PDB file of C-alpha atoms in Angstrom:
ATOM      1  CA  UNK A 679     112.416  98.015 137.960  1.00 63.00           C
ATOM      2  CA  UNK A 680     113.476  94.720 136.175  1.00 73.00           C
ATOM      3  CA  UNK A 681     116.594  93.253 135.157  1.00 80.00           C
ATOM      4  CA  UNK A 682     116.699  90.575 132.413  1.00 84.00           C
ATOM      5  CA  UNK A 683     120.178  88.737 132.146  1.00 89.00           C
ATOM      6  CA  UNK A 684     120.081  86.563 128.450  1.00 90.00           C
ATOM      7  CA  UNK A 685     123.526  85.013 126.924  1.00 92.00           C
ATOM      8  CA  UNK A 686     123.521  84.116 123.213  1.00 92.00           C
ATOM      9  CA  UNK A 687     126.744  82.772 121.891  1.00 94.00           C
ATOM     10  CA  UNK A 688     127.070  82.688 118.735  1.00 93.00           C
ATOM     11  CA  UNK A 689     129.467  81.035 116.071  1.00 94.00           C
ATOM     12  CA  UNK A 690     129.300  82.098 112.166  1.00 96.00           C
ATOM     13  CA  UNK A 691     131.017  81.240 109.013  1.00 96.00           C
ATOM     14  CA  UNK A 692     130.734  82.244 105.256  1.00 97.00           C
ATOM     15  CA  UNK A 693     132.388  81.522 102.033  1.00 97.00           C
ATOM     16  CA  UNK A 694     131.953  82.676  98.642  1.00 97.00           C
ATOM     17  CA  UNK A 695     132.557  81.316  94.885  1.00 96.00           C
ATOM     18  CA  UNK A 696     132.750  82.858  91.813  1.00 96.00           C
ATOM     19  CA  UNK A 697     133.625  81.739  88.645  1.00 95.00           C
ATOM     20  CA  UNK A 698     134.877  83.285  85.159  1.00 93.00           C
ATOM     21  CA  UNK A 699     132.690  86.683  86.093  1.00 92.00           C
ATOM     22  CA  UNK A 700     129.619  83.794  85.022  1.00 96.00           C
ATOM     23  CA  UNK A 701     128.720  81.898  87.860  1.00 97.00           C
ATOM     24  CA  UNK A 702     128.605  83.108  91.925  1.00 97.00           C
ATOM     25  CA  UNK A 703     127.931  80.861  95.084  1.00 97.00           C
ATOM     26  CA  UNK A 704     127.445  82.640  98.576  1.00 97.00           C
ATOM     27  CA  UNK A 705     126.775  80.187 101.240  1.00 97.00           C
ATOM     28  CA  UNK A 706     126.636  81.181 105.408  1.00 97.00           C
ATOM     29  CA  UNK A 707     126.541  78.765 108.435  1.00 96.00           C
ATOM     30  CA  UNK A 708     125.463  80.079 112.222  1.00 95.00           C
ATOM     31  CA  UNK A 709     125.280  77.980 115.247  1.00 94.00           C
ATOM     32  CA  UNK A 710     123.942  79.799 118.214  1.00 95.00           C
ATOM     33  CA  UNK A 711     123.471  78.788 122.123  1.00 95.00           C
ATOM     34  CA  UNK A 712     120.845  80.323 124.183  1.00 94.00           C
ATOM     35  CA  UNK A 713     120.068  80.708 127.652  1.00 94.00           C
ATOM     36  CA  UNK A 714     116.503  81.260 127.089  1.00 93.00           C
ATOM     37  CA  UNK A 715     115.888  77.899 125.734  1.00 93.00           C
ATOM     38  CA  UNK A 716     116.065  74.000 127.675  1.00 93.00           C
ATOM     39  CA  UNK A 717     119.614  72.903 127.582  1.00 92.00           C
ATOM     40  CA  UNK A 718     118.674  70.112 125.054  1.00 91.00           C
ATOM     41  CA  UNK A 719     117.344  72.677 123.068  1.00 91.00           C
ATOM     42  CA  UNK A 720     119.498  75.420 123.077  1.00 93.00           C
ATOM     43  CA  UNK A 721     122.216  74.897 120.171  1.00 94.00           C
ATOM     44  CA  UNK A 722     120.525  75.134 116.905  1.00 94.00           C
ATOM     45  CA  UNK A 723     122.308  75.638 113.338  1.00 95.00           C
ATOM     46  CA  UNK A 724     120.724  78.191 110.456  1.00 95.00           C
ATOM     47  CA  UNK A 725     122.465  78.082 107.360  1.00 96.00           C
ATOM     48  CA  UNK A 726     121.664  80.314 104.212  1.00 97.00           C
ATOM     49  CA  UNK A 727     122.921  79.661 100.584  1.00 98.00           C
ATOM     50  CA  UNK A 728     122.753  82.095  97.186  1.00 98.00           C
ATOM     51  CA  UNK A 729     123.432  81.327  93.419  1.00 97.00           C
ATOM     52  CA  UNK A 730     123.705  83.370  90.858  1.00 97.00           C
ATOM     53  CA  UNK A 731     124.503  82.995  87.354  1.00 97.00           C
ATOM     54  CA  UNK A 732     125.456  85.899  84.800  1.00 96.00           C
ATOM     55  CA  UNK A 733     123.981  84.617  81.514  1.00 95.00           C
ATOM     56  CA  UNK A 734     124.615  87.918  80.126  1.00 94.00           C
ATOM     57  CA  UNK A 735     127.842  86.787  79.812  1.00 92.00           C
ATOM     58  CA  UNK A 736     127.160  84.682  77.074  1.00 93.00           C
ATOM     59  CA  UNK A 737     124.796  86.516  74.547  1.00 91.00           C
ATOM     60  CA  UNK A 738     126.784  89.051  72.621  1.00 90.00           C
ATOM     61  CA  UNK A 739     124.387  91.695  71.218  1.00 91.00           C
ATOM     62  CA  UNK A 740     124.160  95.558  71.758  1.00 91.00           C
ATOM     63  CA  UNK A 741     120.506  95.259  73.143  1.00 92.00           C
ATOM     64  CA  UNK A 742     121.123  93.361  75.770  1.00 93.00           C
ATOM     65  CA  UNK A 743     123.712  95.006  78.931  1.00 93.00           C
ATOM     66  CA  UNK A 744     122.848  92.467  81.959  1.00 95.00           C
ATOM     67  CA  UNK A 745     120.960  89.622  82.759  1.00 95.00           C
ATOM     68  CA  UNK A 746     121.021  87.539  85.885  1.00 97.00           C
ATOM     69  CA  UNK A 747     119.487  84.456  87.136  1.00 97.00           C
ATOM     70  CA  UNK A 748     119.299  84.368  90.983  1.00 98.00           C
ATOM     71  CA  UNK A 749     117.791  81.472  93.476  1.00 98.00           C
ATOM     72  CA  UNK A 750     118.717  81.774  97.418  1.00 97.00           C
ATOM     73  CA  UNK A 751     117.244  79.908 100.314  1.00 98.00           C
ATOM     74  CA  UNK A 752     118.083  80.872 103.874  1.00 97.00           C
ATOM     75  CA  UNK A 753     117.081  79.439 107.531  1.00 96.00           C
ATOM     76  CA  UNK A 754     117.100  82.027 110.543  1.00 94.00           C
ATOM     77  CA  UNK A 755     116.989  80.492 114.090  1.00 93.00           C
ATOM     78  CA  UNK A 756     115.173  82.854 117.322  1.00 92.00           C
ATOM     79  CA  UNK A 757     115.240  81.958 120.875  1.00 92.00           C
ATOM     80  CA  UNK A 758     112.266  82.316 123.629  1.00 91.00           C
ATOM     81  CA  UNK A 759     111.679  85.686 125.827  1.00 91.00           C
ATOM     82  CA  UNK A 760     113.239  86.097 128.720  1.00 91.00           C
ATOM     83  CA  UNK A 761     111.700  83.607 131.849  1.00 88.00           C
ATOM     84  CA  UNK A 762     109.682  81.794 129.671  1.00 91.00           C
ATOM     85  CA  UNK A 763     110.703  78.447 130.741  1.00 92.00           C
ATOM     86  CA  UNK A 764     110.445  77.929 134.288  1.00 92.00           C
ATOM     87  CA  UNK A 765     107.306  79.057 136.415  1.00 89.00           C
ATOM     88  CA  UNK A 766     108.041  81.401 139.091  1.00 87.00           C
ATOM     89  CA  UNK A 767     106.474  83.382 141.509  1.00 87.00           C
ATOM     90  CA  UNK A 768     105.270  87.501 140.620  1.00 83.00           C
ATOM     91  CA  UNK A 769     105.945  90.089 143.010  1.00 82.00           C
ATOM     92  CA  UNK A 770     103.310  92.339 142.699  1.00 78.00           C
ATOM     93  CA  UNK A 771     102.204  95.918 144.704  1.00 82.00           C
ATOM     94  CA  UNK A 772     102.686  94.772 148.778  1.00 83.00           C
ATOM     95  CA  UNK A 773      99.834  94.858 150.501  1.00 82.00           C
ATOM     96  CA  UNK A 774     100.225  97.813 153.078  1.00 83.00           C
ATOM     97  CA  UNK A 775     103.493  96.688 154.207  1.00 83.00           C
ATOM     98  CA  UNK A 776     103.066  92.966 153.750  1.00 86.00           C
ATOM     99  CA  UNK A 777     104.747  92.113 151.085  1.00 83.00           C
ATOM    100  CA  UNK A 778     102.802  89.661 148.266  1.00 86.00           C
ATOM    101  CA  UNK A 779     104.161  87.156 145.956  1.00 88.00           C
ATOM    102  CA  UNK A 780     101.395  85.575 143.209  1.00 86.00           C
ATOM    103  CA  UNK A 781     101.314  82.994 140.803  1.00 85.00           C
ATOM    104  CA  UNK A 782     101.390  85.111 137.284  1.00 88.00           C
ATOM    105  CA  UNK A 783      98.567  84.576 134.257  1.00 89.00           C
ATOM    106  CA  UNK A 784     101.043  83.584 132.091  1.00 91.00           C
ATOM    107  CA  UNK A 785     101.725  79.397 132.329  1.00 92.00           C
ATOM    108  CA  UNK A 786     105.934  79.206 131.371  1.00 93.00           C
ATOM    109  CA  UNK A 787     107.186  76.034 129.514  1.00 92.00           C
ATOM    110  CA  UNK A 788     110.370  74.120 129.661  1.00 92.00           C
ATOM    111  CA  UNK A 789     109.993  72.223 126.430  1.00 92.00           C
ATOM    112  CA  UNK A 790     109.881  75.265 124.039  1.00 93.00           C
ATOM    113  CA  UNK A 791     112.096  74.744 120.295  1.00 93.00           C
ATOM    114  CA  UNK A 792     113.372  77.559 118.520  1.00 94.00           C
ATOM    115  CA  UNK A 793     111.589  79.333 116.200  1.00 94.00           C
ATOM    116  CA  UNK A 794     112.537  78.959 112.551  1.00 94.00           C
ATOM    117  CA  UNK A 795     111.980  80.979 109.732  1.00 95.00           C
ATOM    118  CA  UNK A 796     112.724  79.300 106.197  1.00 96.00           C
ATOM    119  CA  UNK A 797     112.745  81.675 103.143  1.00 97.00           C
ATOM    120  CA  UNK A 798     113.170  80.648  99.212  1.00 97.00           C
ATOM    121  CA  UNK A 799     113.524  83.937  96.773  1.00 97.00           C
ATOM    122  CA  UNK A 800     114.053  83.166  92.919  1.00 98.00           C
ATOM    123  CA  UNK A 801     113.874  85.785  90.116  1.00 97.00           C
ATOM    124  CA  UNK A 802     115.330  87.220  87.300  1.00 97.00           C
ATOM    125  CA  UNK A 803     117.008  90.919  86.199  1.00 97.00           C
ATOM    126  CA  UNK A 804     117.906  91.804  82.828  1.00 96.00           C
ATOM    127  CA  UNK A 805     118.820  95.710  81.728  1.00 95.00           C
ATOM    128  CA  UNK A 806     118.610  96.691  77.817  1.00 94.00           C
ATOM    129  CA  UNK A 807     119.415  99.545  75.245  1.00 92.00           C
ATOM    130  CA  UNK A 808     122.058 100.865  76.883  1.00 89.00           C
ATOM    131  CA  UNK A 809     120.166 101.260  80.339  1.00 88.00           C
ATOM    132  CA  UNK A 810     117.413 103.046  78.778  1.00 92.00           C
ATOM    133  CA  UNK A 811     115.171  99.779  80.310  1.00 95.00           C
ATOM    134  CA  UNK A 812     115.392  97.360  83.062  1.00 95.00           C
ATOM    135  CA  UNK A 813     112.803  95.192  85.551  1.00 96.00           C
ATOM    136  CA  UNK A 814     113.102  92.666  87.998  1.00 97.00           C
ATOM    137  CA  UNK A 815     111.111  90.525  88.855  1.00 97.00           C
ATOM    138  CA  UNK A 816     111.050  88.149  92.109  1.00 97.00           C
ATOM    139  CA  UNK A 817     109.264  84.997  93.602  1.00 98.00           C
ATOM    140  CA  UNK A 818     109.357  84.699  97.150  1.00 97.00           C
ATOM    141  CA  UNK A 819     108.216  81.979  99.702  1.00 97.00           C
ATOM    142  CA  UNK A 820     108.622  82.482 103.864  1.00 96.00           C
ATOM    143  CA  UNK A 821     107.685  80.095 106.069  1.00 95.00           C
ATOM    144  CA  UNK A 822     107.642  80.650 109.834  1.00 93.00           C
ATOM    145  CA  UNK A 823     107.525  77.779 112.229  1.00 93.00           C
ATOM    146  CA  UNK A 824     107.615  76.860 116.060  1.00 91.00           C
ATOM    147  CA  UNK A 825     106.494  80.412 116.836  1.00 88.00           C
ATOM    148  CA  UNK A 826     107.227  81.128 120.374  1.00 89.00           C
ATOM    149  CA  UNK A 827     104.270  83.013 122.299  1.00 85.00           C
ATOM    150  CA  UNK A 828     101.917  83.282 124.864  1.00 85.00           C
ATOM    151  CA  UNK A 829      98.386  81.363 123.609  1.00 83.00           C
ATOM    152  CA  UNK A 830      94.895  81.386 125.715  1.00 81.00           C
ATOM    153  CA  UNK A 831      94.114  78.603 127.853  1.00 80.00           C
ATOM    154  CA  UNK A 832      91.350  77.636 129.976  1.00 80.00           C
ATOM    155  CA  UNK A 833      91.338  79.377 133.228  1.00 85.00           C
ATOM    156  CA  UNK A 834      90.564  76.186 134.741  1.00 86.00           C
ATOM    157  CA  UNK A 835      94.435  75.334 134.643  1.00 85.00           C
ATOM    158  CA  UNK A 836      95.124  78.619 137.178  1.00 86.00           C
ATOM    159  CA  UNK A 837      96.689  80.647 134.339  1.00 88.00           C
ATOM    160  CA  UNK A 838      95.236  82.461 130.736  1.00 86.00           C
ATOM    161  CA  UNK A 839      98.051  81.914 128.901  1.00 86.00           C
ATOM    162  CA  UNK A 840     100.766  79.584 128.416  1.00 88.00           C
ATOM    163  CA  UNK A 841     104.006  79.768 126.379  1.00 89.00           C
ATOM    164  CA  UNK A 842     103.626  77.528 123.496  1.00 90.00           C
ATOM    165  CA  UNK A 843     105.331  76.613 120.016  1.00 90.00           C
ATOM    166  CA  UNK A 844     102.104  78.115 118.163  1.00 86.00           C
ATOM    167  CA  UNK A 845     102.411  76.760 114.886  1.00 85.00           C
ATOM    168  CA  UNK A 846     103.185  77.514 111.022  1.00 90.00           C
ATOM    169  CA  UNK A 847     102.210  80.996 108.797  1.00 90.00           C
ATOM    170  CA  UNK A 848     103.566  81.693 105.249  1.00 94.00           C
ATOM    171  CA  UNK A 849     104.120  84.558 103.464  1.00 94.00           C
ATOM    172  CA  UNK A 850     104.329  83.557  98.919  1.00 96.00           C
ATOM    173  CA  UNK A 851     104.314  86.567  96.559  1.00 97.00           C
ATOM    174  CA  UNK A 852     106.278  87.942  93.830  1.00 97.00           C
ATOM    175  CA  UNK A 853     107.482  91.485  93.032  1.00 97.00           C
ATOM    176  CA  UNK A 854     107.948  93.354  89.907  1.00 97.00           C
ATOM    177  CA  UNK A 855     109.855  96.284  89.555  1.00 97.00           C
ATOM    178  CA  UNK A 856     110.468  98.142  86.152  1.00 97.00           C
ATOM    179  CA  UNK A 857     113.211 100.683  85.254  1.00 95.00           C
ATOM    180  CA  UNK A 858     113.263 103.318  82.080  1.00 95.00           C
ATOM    181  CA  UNK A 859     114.835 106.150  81.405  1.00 93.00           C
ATOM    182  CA  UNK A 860     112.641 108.151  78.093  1.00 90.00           C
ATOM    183  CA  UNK A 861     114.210 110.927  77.778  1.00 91.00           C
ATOM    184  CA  UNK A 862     118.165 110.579  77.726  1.00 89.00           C
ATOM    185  CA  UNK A 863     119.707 114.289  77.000  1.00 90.00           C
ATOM    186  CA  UNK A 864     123.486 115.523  76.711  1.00 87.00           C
ATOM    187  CA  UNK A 865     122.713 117.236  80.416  1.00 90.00           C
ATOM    188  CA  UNK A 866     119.566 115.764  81.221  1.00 92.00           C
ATOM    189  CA  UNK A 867     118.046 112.472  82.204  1.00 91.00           C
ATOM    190  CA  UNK A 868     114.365 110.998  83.300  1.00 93.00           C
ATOM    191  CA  UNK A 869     114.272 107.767  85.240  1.00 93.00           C
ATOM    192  CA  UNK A 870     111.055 106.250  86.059  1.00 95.00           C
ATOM    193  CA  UNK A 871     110.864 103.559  88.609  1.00 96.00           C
ATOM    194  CA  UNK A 872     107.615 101.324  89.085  1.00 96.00           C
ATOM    195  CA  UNK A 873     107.270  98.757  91.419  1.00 97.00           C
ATOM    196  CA  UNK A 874     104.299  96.019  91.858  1.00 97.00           C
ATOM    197  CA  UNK A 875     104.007  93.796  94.184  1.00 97.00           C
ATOM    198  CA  UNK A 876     101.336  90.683  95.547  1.00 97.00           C
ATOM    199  CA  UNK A 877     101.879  88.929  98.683  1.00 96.00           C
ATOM    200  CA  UNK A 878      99.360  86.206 100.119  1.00 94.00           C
ATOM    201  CA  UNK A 879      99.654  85.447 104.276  1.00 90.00           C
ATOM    202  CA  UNK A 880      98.434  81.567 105.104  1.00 89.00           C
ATOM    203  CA  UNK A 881      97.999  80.332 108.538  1.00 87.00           C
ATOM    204  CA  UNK A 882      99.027  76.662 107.890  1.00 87.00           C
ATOM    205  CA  UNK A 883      99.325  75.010 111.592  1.00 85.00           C
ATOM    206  CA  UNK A 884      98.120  76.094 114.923  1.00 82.00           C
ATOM    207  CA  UNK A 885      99.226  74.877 118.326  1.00 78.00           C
ATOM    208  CA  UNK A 886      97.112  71.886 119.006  1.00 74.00           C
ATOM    209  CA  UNK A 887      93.808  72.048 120.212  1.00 69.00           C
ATOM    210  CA  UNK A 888      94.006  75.626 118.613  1.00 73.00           C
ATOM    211  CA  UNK A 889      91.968  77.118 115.878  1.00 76.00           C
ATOM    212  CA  UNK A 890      92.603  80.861 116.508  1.00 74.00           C
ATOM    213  CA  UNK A 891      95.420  83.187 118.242  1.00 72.00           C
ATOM    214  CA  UNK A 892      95.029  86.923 118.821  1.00 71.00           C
ATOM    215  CA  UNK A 893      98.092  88.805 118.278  1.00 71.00           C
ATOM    216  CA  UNK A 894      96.928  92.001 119.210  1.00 72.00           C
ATOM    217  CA  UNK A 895      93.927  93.624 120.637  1.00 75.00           C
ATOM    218  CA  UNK A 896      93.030  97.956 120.215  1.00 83.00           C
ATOM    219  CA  UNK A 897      90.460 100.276 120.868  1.00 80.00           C
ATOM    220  CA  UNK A 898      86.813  99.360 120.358  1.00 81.00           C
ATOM    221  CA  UNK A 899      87.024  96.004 120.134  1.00 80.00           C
ATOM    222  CA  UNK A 900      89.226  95.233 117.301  1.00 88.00           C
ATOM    223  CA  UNK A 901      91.650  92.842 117.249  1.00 80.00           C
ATOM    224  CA  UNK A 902      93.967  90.776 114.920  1.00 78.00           C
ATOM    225  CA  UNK A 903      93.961  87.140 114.643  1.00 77.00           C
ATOM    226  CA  UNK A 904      96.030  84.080 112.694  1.00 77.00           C
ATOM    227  CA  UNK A 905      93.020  81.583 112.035  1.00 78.00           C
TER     228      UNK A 905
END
């Protein structure tokens, strides 16, 4: 059996704005403190931020029932795995009764960042003839950096992997969805719901010296990579 012992303190704070039912502002703050990172780089701040603005508000016509404008951007901060910055010794099956300490395959590393994951999401919503129609549609951007894991070294160093910052992927697509209702009776209603959606995955950095990471392996060979 193992027990794993990890302390994250963390302190949070919000506030939100809105003005003359036009015109909203949502903003958060977190700063968090980690035992699983290097004292100099255990505090780290993630803030997040939304607007929104009503402009449906301002156009007076019997078409038109909402429309909203809508841009947010938001930062979330993640800490290493447990024992991942200082090597120790493995205590593996004894040996008969002698009991065995090793040197694990995993290389630990005391200079490890946070992760950081940075998102931007725009779009737009609108609603017409008396609900009968409706989309949304949404632009999003993610970028994930400092990615904490376990890459493949050379086995010349006395381990096969070593805990690393690995590097940079983004995620960019947009989403539509559409909403109609065709048939509105006195005791009956039809609402039809279709959603689209594109999204495009980009490996943009790699830990140095690094052109390929294997996230997984299966069955038969297969694996999945970030190239």
């Amino acid at each position: 059996e193992t027990a794993e012992k990890v302390g994250v303190n963390g302190y949070f704070g919000s506030v939100s704005f809105g003005w003359n039912n036009l015109v909203y502002l949502d903003a958060t703050g977190r700063f968090d403190k980690s035992s699983t990172l290097p004292p100099d780089n255990s505090l780290y701040f993630y803030p997040s931020v939304a607007v929104s603005f009503i402009f449906s508000e301002l156009i007076d016509a019997d078409w038109l029932q909402f429309g909203k404008l809508r841009v947010n951007y938001a930062e979330v901060g993640s800490d290493a795995p447990f024992a991942s910055l200082y090597d120790t010794y493995a205590k593996p099956s004894p040996f008969g009764s002698t009991t065995l300490f090793s040197i694990p395959n995993t290389k630990n590393n005391d200079l490890l960042v946070p992760e950081r994951t940075k998102s931007i999401e725009a779009g737009v919503a609108m609603t017409f003839f008396q609900n009968r129609l409706g989309f949304d549609f949404a632009y999003y951007k993610t970028n994930s950096i400092d990615q904490i894991m376990p890459v493949e070294v050379s086995k010349a160093t006395g381990y096969s992997f070593k805990f690393v910052n690995a590097g940079e992927i983004q995620n960019q697509g947009i989403e539509i969805t559409i909403n109609a209702a065709p048939v509105v009776l006195k005791d009956f209603r039809w609402d039809i719901a279709l959603n689209w959606s594109k999204n495009e995955n980009e490996v943009m950095s790699l830990f140095d010296g690094t052109d390929n990471l294997q996230l997984g392996n299966f069955q038969g060979g297969v694996s999945i990579n970030a190239t």
